[in-house]
Amino acid sequence: MSIPQAQAMLPLNDGFDMPQFGLVSYRNDDTKVFKDLLVERLQQGIRHIEISDLFGNGSFAVESVLDGDLAIERKDIFITFKIWPKNSKHQELVDSFHESLHFLGLDYVDLLLIHAPIDINNRLDQWKALEQLKSDGVAKSIGGCNMTHSQLSNLIKVCTVIPAVVEVSPRA
């Protein structure tokens, strides 16, 4: 599979663009296999990677992209980060994200997603945390994953910032 260097971009509702193709850094305990695959896809032109708290290999991905032999400049790669929201209130989510940024060696992410709307009691508070992180400039765009139509509808009724992306995983 060969992806052109200048890949198609998708416009988001907040004025930013997102590469149409990307690579999810799903959990893989074999660091060499993971890095080799990522470097191969980057050489093919992929410029969008998705990392997650839950997968635990985001630092390998960022290192492969920004510090590896390819040494792609940060401005030339689109990084999506999925934060795990379980039992997190507003400030806890903000602090957790800043810790992740520091650990990854990043100043910002292009897209910050709540990994899943599992925390019923704190769901709106968590969205407000994402809005704050966007306002602070450490997340250019924000969105959610694995939300039901009802959850998304309820969020849109009360949020200040409309999700730029809603990622849906197919059910088997």
Coordinates of N, CA and C in Angstrom, one line a residue:
M1 N 0.8 -1.2 0.0 CA 0.0 0.0 0.0 C 0.9 1.2 0.0
S2 N 0.7 2.1 -0.9 CA 1.5 3.3 -1.0 C 0.5 4.5 -0.8
I3 N 0.8 5.3 0.2 CA 0.1 6.5 0.4 C 0.9 7.7 -0.1
P4 N 0.3 8.6 -0.9 CA 1.1 9.8 -1.4 C 1.5 10.7 -0.2
Q5 N 2.7 11.3 -0.4 CA 3.3 12.2 0.6 C 2.3 13.3 1.0
A6 N 1.7 13.9 0.0 CA 0.7 14.9 0.2 C -0.7 14.3 0.2
Q7 N -1.1 13.8 1.4 CA -2.3 13.1 1.4 C -3.5 14.0 1.6
A8 N -4.7 13.5 1.3 CA -5.9 14.3 1.3 C -6.2 14.7 2.8
M9 N -6.7 15.9 2.9 CA -7.0 16.4 4.3 C -8.5 16.5 4.4
L10 N -9.0 16.3 5.6 CA -10.4 16.5 5.9 C -10.6 17.7 6.8
P11 N -11.4 18.7 6.3 CA -11.7 19.9 7.1 C -12.5 19.5 8.3
L12 N -12.1 20.1 9.5 CA -12.9 19.9 10.7 C -13.7 21.2 10.9
N13 N -14.7 21.1 11.8 CA -15.6 22.2 12.0 C -15.0 23.3 12.8
D14 N -13.7 23.2 13.3 CA -13.1 24.3 14.0 C -12.0 25.0 13.3
G15 N -11.9 24.7 11.9 CA -11.0 25.4 11.1 C -9.7 24.7 10.9
F16 N -9.5 23.6 11.6 CA -8.3 22.8 11.3 C -8.6 21.7 10.3
D17 N -7.5 21.1 9.8 CA -7.6 20.0 8.8 C -6.9 18.8 9.4
M18 N -7.5 17.6 9.1 CA -6.9 16.3 9.6 C -6.6 15.4 8.4
P19 N -5.4 14.8 8.4 CA -5.1 13.9 7.3 C -6.2 12.8 7.2
Q20 N -6.5 12.4 6.0 CA -7.6 11.4 5.8 C -7.1 10.0 6.3
F21 N -5.9 9.7 6.1 CA -5.4 8.4 6.5 C -4.5 8.5 7.8
G22 N -4.6 7.5 8.7 CA -3.8 7.6 9.9 C -3.5 6.1 10.3
L23 N -2.7 6.1 11.4 CA -2.3 4.8 11.9 C -2.6 4.8 13.4
V24 N -3.3 3.9 13.9 CA -3.6 3.7 15.3 C -2.5 2.9 15.9
S25 N -1.9 3.4 17.0 CA -0.9 2.7 17.7 C -1.5 1.8 18.8
Y26 N -2.3 0.8 18.3 CA -2.9 -0.1 19.2 C -1.9 -0.9 20.0
R27 N -2.2 -1.4 21.2 CA -1.3 -2.1 22.1 C -0.5 -3.2 21.3
N28 N 0.8 -3.1 21.5 CA 1.7 -4.1 21.0 C 2.9 -4.1 21.9
D29 N 3.1 -5.2 22.6 CA 4.2 -5.3 23.6 C 5.5 -5.5 23.0
D30 N 5.6 -5.8 21.7 CA 6.9 -5.9 21.0 C 7.3 -4.6 20.4
T31 N 8.1 -3.9 21.1 CA 8.5 -2.5 20.7 C 9.1 -2.4 19.4
K32 N 10.0 -3.4 19.0 CA 10.6 -3.4 17.7 C 9.6 -3.5 16.6
V33 N 8.7 -4.5 16.7 CA 7.7 -4.7 15.7 C 6.8 -3.4 15.5
F34 N 6.5 -2.8 16.7 CA 5.7 -1.6 16.6 C 6.4 -0.5 15.9
K35 N 7.6 -0.2 16.3 CA 8.4 0.9 15.7 C 8.7 0.6 14.2
D36 N 9.0 -0.6 13.9 CA 9.2 -0.9 12.5 C 8.0 -0.7 11.6
L37 N 6.9 -1.1 12.1 CA 5.6 -0.9 11.4 C 5.3 0.6 11.2
L38 N 5.5 1.4 12.3 CA 5.2 2.8 12.3 C 6.2 3.5 11.3
V39 N 7.4 3.2 11.4 CA 8.4 3.8 10.4 C 8.1 3.5 9.0
E40 N 7.7 2.2 8.7 CA 7.3 1.8 7.4 C 6.1 2.7 6.9
R41 N 5.1 2.9 7.7 CA 4.0 3.6 7.3 C 4.3 5.1 7.1
L42 N 5.2 5.6 8.0 CA 5.7 7.0 7.8 C 6.4 7.2 6.5
Q43 N 7.2 6.2 6.1 CA 8.0 6.2 4.9 C 7.0 6.2 3.7
Q44 N 5.8 5.6 3.9 CA 4.8 5.6 2.8 C 4.0 6.8 2.8
G45 N 4.2 7.7 3.7 CA 3.5 9.0 3.6 C 2.5 9.3 4.7
I46 N 2.2 8.3 5.6 CA 1.2 8.5 6.6 C 1.7 9.7 7.5
R47 N 0.9 10.6 7.8 CA 1.3 11.7 8.7 C 0.3 12.0 9.8
H48 N -0.5 10.9 10.1 CA -1.5 11.0 11.2 C -1.3 9.8 12.1
I49 N -1.0 10.0 13.3 CA -0.9 8.8 14.3 C -1.8 9.1 15.4
E50 N -2.4 8.0 15.9 CA -3.3 8.1 17.1 C -2.7 7.3 18.2
I51 N -2.5 7.9 19.3 CA -2.0 7.2 20.5 C -3.0 7.4 21.6
S52 N -2.8 6.5 22.6 CA -3.8 6.5 23.7 C -3.2 6.1 25.0
D53 N -3.8 6.7 26.1 CA -3.4 6.3 27.5 C -3.5 4.8 27.6
L54 N -4.6 4.3 27.1 CA -4.9 2.9 27.3 C -4.0 1.9 26.6
F55 N -3.4 2.3 25.5 CA -2.5 1.5 24.7 C -1.1 1.4 25.3
G56 N -0.7 2.5 26.0 CA 0.6 2.5 26.7 C 1.9 2.6 25.8
N57 N 1.7 2.9 24.5 CA 2.9 2.9 23.7 C 3.1 4.2 23.0
G58 N 2.4 5.2 23.4 CA 2.5 6.5 22.8 C 3.9 7.1 22.7
S59 N 4.7 6.9 23.8 CA 6.1 7.4 23.8 C 6.9 6.8 22.7
F60 N 6.7 5.5 22.4 CA 7.4 4.9 21.3 C 7.0 5.5 20.0
A61 N 5.7 5.8 19.8 CA 5.3 6.4 18.6 C 5.9 7.8 18.4
V62 N 5.8 8.6 19.4 CA 6.3 9.9 19.3 C 7.8 9.9 19.1
E63 N 8.5 9.0 19.8 CA 10.0 8.9 19.6 C 10.3 8.5 18.1
S64 N 9.6 7.5 17.6 CA 9.8 7.0 16.3 C 9.6 8.1 15.2
V65 N 8.6 9.0 15.5 CA 8.3 10.0 14.5 C 9.2 11.2 14.6
L66 N 9.4 11.7 15.8 CA 10.1 13.0 16.0 C 11.6 12.8 16.2
D67 N 12.0 11.7 16.8 CA 13.4 11.5 17.2 C 14.1 10.4 16.5
G68 N 13.4 9.7 15.6 CA 14.0 8.5 14.9 C 14.8 9.0 13.7
D69 N 15.1 8.0 12.9 CA 15.9 8.3 11.7 C 15.2 9.2 10.7
L70 N 13.8 9.1 10.8 CA 13.0 10.0 9.9 C 13.1 11.4 10.3
A71 N 13.1 11.7 11.6 CA 13.1 13.0 12.2 C 12.1 14.0 11.5
I72 N 10.8 13.6 11.5 CA 9.8 14.4 10.9 C 9.5 15.6 11.9
E73 N 9.4 16.8 11.3 CA 9.2 17.9 12.2 C 7.8 17.8 12.8
R74 N 7.6 18.3 14.0 CA 6.3 18.2 14.7 C 5.2 18.9 13.9
K75 N 5.4 20.0 13.2 CA 4.4 20.6 12.5 C 3.9 19.8 11.3
D76 N 4.7 18.8 10.9 CA 4.3 18.0 9.7 C 3.7 16.6 10.1
I77 N 3.3 16.5 11.4 CA 2.7 15.2 11.8 C 1.4 15.6 12.6
F78 N 0.4 14.9 12.4 CA -0.9 15.1 13.1 C -1.0 14.1 14.1
I79 N -1.0 14.5 15.4 CA -1.1 13.5 16.5 C -2.5 13.6 17.2
T80 N -3.1 12.5 17.2 CA -4.4 12.4 18.0 C -4.0 11.6 19.3
F81 N -4.5 12.2 20.4 CA -4.3 11.5 21.7 C -5.7 11.2 22.3
K82 N -5.8 10.0 22.7 CA -7.1 9.5 23.4 C -6.8 9.4 24.8
I83 N -7.5 10.2 25.6 CA -7.3 10.2 27.1 C -8.4 9.3 27.7
W84 N -8.0 8.5 28.7 CA -8.9 7.6 29.4 C -9.5 8.3 30.5
P85 N -10.9 8.4 30.5 CA -11.6 9.3 31.5 C -12.0 8.7 32.8
K86 N -11.8 7.4 33.0 CA -12.4 6.7 34.1 C -12.1 7.4 35.5
N87 N -13.2 7.7 36.1 CA -13.2 8.3 37.5 C -12.4 9.6 37.6
S88 N -12.5 10.4 36.5 CA -11.7 11.7 36.5 C -12.6 12.8 36.5
K89 N -12.4 13.7 37.5 CA -13.1 15.0 37.5 C -12.3 16.0 36.6
H90 N -12.9 17.2 36.4 CA -12.3 18.2 35.5 C -10.8 18.4 35.7
Q91 N -10.4 18.8 36.9 CA -9.0 19.1 37.1 C -8.1 17.9 37.0
E92 N -8.6 16.7 37.4 CA -7.8 15.5 37.3 C -7.6 15.2 35.8
L93 N -8.5 15.4 35.0 CA -8.4 15.1 33.6 C -7.4 16.1 33.0
V94 N -7.5 17.4 33.3 CA -6.5 18.4 32.9 C -5.1 18.0 33.3
D95 N -4.9 17.7 34.6 CA -3.6 17.3 35.1 C -3.1 16.1 34.4
S96 N -3.9 15.1 34.2 CA -3.5 13.8 33.6 C -3.0 14.1 32.2
F97 N -3.7 15.0 31.5 CA -3.3 15.3 30.1 C -2.0 16.0 30.1
H98 N -1.8 17.0 31.0 CA -0.5 17.7 31.0 C 0.7 16.7 31.4
E99 N 0.4 15.7 32.3 CA 1.4 14.7 32.6 C 1.7 13.9 31.3
S100 N 0.7 13.5 30.6 CA 0.9 12.8 29.4 C 1.7 13.6 28.4
L101 N 1.4 14.8 28.2 CA 2.1 15.7 27.2 C 3.6 15.7 27.6
H102 N 3.9 15.9 28.9 CA 5.3 16.0 29.4 C 6.0 14.6 29.2
F103 N 5.3 13.5 29.5 CA 5.9 12.2 29.3 C 6.2 11.9 27.8
L104 N 5.3 12.4 26.9 CA 5.5 12.2 25.5 C 6.5 13.2 24.9
G105 N 6.8 14.2 25.6 CA 7.7 15.2 25.0 C 7.0 16.1 24.0
L106 N 5.7 16.4 24.2 CA 5.0 17.2 23.3 C 4.5 18.5 24.0
D107 N 4.4 19.5 23.2 CA 3.8 20.8 23.7 C 2.3 20.9 23.4
Y108 N 1.8 20.1 22.5 CA 0.4 20.1 22.1 C 0.1 18.8 21.4
V109 N -1.2 18.6 21.2 CA -1.7 17.5 20.3 C -2.6 18.2 19.3
D110 N -2.8 17.6 18.2 CA -3.6 18.2 17.1 C -5.1 17.9 17.4
L111 N -5.3 16.7 18.0 CA -6.7 16.3 18.3 C -6.7 15.5 19.6
L112 N -7.5 15.9 20.6 CA -7.6 15.3 21.9 C -9.0 14.7 21.9
L113 N -9.1 13.4 22.2 CA -10.4 12.7 22.3 C -10.6 12.0 23.6
I114 N -11.8 12.1 24.1 CA -12.1 11.3 25.3 C -12.3 9.9 24.8
H115 N -11.6 8.9 25.3 CA -11.6 7.6 24.8 C -13.0 6.9 24.8
A116 N -13.7 7.1 25.8 CA -15.0 6.5 25.9 C -15.9 7.2 27.0
P117 N -17.1 7.4 26.7 CA -18.0 8.1 27.7 C -18.4 7.1 28.8
I118 N -17.5 6.5 29.5 CA -17.8 5.5 30.5 C -18.1 6.1 31.9
D119 N -17.7 7.3 32.2 CA -17.9 7.9 33.5 C -19.2 8.8 33.5
I120 N -20.3 8.2 33.8 CA -21.6 8.8 33.7 C -21.7 10.1 34.6
N121 N -21.1 10.0 35.8 CA -21.2 11.1 36.7 C -20.4 12.3 36.4
N122 N -19.3 12.1 35.6 CA -18.4 13.2 35.4 C -18.3 13.5 33.9
R123 N -19.2 13.0 33.1 CA -19.1 13.1 31.6 C -19.0 14.6 31.1
L124 N -20.0 15.4 31.6 CA -20.0 16.8 31.2 C -18.8 17.6 31.7
D125 N -18.4 17.3 33.0 CA -17.3 17.9 33.6 C -16.0 17.6 32.8
Q126 N -15.9 16.4 32.3 CA -14.8 16.0 31.5 C -14.7 16.7 30.2
W127 N -15.9 16.9 29.6 CA -15.9 17.6 28.3 C -15.5 19.1 28.6
K128 N -15.9 19.7 29.7 CA -15.5 21.0 30.0 C -13.9 21.1 30.2
A129 N -13.3 20.0 30.7 CA -11.9 19.9 30.8 C -11.2 19.9 29.4
L130 N -11.8 19.2 28.4 CA -11.3 19.2 27.0 C -11.5 20.6 26.4
E131 N -12.6 21.3 26.7 CA -12.8 22.7 26.2 C -11.7 23.6 26.8
Q132 N -11.4 23.4 28.1 CA -10.3 24.2 28.7 C -9.0 23.9 28.0
L133 N -8.6 22.7 27.8 CA -7.4 22.3 27.1 C -7.3 22.9 25.7
K134 N -8.4 22.9 25.0 CA -8.4 23.6 23.7 C -8.2 25.1 23.8
S135 N -8.9 25.7 24.8 CA -8.7 27.1 25.0 C -7.3 27.4 25.4
D136 N -6.6 26.5 26.2 CA -5.3 26.8 26.6 C -4.2 26.5 25.5
G137 N -4.7 26.0 24.4 CA -3.8 25.8 23.2 C -3.0 24.5 23.2
V138 N -3.3 23.6 24.2 CA -2.5 22.3 24.2 C -3.2 21.2 23.4
A139 N -4.4 21.5 23.0 CA -5.2 20.6 22.1 C -5.8 21.5 21.0
K140 N -5.4 21.3 19.8 CA -6.0 22.2 18.7 C -7.5 21.9 18.5
S141 N -7.8 20.6 18.5 CA -9.2 20.2 18.3 C -9.6 19.2 19.3
I142 N -10.9 19.0 19.6 CA -11.3 18.1 20.6 C -12.5 17.3 20.1
G143 N -12.6 16.1 20.7 CA -13.8 15.2 20.3 C -13.9 14.0 21.2
G144 N -14.7 13.1 20.8 CA -14.9 11.9 21.6 C -14.9 10.6 20.8
C145 N -14.9 9.5 21.5 CA -14.9 8.2 20.9 C -16.0 7.3 21.5
N146 N -16.5 6.5 20.6 CA -17.4 5.4 21.1 C -18.7 6.0 21.8
M147 N -19.1 7.1 21.4 CA -20.3 7.8 21.9 C -21.6 7.3 21.2
T148 N -22.6 7.1 21.9 CA -23.9 6.8 21.3 C -24.5 8.1 20.7
H149 N -25.5 7.9 19.8 CA -26.2 9.1 19.3 C -26.8 9.9 20.4
S150 N -27.4 9.3 21.4 CA -28.0 10.0 22.5 C -27.0 10.8 23.3
Q151 N -25.8 10.1 23.6 CA -24.8 10.8 24.3 C -24.3 12.0 23.6
L152 N -24.1 11.9 22.3 CA -23.6 13.0 21.4 C -24.6 14.1 21.4
S153 N -25.9 13.8 21.2 CA -27.0 14.8 21.2 C -27.0 15.5 22.5
N154 N -26.9 14.8 23.6 CA -27.0 15.5 24.9 C -25.8 16.4 25.1
L155 N -24.6 16.0 24.7 CA -23.4 16.8 24.8 C -23.5 18.1 23.9
I156 N -24.0 18.0 22.7 CA -24.1 19.1 21.8 C -25.1 20.2 22.4
K157 N -26.1 19.7 23.1 CA -27.0 20.7 23.7 C -26.4 21.6 24.8
V158 N -25.4 21.1 25.5 CA -24.8 21.8 26.6 C -23.4 22.3 26.5
C159 N -22.7 21.8 25.4 CA -21.3 22.2 25.3 C -21.1 23.6 24.7
T160 N -19.9 24.1 25.0 CA -19.5 25.4 24.4 C -18.8 25.2 23.1
V161 N -18.0 24.1 23.0 CA -17.2 23.7 21.8 C -17.8 22.4 21.3
I162 N -18.3 22.5 20.1 CA -18.9 21.3 19.4 C -17.7 20.3 19.1
P163 N -17.9 19.0 19.3 CA -16.8 18.1 19.0 C -16.4 18.2 17.5
A164 N -15.1 18.3 17.2 CA -14.6 18.4 15.9 C -14.6 17.0 15.2
V165 N -14.5 16.0 16.1 CA -14.4 14.6 15.6 C -15.1 13.7 16.6
V166 N -15.9 12.8 16.1 CA -16.5 11.7 16.9 C -16.0 10.4 16.2
E167 N -15.2 9.7 16.9 CA -14.6 8.4 16.4 C -15.5 7.3 16.8
V168 N -15.9 6.5 15.9 CA -16.8 5.4 16.2 C -16.1 4.1 15.8
S169 N -16.0 3.2 16.7 CA -15.4 1.9 16.4 C -16.5 0.9 15.9
P170 N -16.2 0.2 14.9 CA -17.2 -0.8 14.4 C -17.3 -1.9 15.4
R171 N -18.5 -2.4 15.5 CA -18.8 -3.5 16.4 C -18.7 -4.8 15.6
A172 N -18.1 -5.8 16.2 CA -18.0 -7.1 15.5 C -19.3 -7.8 15.6

